[in-house]
mmCIF file of C-alpha atoms in Angstrom:
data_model
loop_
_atom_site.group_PDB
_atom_site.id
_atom_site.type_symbol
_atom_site.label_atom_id
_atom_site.label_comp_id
_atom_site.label_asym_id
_atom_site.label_seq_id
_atom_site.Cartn_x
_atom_site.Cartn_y
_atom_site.Cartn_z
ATOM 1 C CA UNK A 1 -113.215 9.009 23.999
ATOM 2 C CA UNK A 2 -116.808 8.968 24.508
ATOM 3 C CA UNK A 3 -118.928 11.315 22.655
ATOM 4 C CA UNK A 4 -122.273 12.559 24.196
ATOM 5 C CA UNK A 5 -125.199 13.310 21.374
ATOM 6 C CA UNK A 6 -128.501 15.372 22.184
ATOM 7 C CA UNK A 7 -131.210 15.542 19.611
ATOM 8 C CA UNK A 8 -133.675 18.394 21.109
ATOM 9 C CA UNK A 9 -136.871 17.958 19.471
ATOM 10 C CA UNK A 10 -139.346 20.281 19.486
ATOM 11 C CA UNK A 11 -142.857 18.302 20.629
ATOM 12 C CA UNK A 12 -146.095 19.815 20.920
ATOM 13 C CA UNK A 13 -147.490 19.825 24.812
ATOM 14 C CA UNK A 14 -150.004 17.179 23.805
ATOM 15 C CA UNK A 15 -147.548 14.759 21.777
ATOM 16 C CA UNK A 16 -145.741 13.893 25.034
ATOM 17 C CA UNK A 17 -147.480 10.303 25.531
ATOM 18 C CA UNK A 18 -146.872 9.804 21.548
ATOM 19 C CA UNK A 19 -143.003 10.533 21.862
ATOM 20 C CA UNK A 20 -142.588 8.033 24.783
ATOM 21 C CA UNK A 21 -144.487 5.337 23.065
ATOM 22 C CA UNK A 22 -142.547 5.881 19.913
ATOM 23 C CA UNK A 23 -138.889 5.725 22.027
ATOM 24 C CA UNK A 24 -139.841 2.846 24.342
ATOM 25 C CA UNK A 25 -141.209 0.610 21.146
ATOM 26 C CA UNK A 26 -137.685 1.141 19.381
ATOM 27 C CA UNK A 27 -135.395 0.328 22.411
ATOM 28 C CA UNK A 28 -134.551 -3.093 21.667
ATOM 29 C CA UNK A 29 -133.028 -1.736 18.612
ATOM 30 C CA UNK A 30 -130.181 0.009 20.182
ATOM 31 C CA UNK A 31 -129.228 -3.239 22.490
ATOM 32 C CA UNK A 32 -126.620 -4.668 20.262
ATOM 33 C CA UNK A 33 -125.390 -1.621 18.425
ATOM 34 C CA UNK A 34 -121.473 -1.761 18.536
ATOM 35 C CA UNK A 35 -120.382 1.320 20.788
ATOM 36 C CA UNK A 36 -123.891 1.874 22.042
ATOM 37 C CA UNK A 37 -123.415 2.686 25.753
ATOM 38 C CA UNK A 38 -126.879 4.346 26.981
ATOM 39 C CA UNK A 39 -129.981 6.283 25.694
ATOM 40 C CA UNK A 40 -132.238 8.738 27.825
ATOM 41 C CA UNK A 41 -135.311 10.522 26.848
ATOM 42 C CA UNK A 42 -135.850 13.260 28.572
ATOM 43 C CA UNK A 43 -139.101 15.260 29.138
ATOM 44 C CA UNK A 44 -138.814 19.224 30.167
ATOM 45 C CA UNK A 45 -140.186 20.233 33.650
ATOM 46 C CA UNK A 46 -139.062 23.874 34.016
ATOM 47 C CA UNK A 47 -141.080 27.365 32.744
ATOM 48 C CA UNK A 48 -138.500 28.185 29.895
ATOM 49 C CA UNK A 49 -137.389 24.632 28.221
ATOM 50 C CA UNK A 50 -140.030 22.875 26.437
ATOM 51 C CA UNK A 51 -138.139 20.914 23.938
ATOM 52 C CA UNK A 52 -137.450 17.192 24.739
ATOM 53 C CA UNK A 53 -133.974 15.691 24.666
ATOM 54 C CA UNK A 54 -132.634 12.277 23.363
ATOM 55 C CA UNK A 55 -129.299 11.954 25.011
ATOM 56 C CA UNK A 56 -127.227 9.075 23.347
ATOM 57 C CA UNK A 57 -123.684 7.766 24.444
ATOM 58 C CA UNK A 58 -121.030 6.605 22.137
ATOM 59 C CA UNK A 59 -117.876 4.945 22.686
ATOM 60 C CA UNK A 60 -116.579 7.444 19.973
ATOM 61 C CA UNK A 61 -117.553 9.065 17.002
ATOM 62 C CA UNK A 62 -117.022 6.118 14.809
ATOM 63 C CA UNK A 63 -119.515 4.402 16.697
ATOM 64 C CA UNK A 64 -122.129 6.853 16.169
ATOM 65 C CA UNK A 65 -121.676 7.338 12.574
ATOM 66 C CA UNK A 66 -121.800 3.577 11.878
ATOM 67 C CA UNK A 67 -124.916 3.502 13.374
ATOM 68 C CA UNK A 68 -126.315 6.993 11.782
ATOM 69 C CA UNK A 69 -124.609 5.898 8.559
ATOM 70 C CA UNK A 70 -125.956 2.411 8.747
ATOM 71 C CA UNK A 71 -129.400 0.200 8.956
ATOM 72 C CA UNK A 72 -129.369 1.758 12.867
ATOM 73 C CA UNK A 73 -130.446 4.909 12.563
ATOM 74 C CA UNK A 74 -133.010 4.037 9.383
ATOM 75 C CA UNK A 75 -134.588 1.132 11.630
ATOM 76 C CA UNK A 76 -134.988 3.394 14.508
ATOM 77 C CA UNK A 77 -136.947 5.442 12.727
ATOM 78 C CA UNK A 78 -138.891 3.276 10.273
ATOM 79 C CA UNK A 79 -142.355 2.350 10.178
ATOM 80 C CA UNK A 80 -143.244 -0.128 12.777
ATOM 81 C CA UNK A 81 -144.477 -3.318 11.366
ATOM 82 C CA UNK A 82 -148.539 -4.078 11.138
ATOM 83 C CA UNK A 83 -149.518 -0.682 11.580
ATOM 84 C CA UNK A 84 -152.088 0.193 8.182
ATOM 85 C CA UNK A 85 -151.243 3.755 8.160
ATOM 86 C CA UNK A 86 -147.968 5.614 8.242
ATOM 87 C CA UNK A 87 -146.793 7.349 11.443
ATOM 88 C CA UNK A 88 -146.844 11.055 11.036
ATOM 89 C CA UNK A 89 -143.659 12.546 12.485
ATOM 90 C CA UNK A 90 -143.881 14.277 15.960
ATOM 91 C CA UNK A 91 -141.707 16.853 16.480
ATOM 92 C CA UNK A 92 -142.024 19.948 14.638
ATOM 93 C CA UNK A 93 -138.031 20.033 14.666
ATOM 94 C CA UNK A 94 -134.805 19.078 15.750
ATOM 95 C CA UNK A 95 -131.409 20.435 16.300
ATOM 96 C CA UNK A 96 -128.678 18.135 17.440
ATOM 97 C CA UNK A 97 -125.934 18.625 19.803
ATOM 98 C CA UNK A 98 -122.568 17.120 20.112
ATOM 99 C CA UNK A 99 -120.269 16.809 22.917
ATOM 100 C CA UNK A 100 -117.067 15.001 23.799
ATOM 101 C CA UNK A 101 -116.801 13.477 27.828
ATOM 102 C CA UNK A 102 -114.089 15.472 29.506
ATOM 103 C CA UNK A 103 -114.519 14.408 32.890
ATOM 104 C CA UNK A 104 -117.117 12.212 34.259
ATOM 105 C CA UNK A 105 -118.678 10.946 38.121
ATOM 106 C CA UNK A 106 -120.729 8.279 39.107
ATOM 107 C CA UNK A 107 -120.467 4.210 39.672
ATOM 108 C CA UNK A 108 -120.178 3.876 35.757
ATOM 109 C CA UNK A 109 -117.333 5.852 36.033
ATOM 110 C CA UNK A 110 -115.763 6.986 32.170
#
């Protein structure tokens, strides 16, 4: 069954541009994860929700932990290579979400 996980981060207003950099540079990371099937970053656009979402879908929950529990999750968020300095974190926190697909639309079908 595919499982859904949301990291909402907490970014500061001016950290946007730095959040998308950060995401797009690791994508190619995720293309060959076993059970991978899609990332999203979202960015808020509404008065009351300013936290930003990574939405992440699994083939199952095996397939999730062996990447968390793996080299995956620690290359995703090591220190890219040739940069001097070390990359200060940007959100100020994070709470993550889990969900199982019950029922699903679109041409991707589940």
């Amino acid at each position: 069954m595919t499982v859904v996980k949301i990291n909402a981060l907490e970014i500061p207003p001016q950290a946007g541009d730095e959040i998308v950099k950060r995401f797009t540079a690791r994508m190619e990371s995720l293309a060959d994860v076993a059970g991978f099937e899609g990332f999203e970053l979202l960015r808020p656009t509404g008065e009351t929700e300013t936290r930003w979402f990574v939405y992440t879908r699994w083939t199952d929950q095996a397939a999730y932990e062996g990447w968390r529990d793996g080299d995956g999750a620690a290359n995703a968020h090591a220190q890219p290579e040739g940069e001097a300095e070390p990359q200060r974190p940007v959100s100020m926190g994070a709470t993550l979400l889990e969900f199982e697909v019950e029922v699903a639309a679109g041409p991707s079908g589940v």
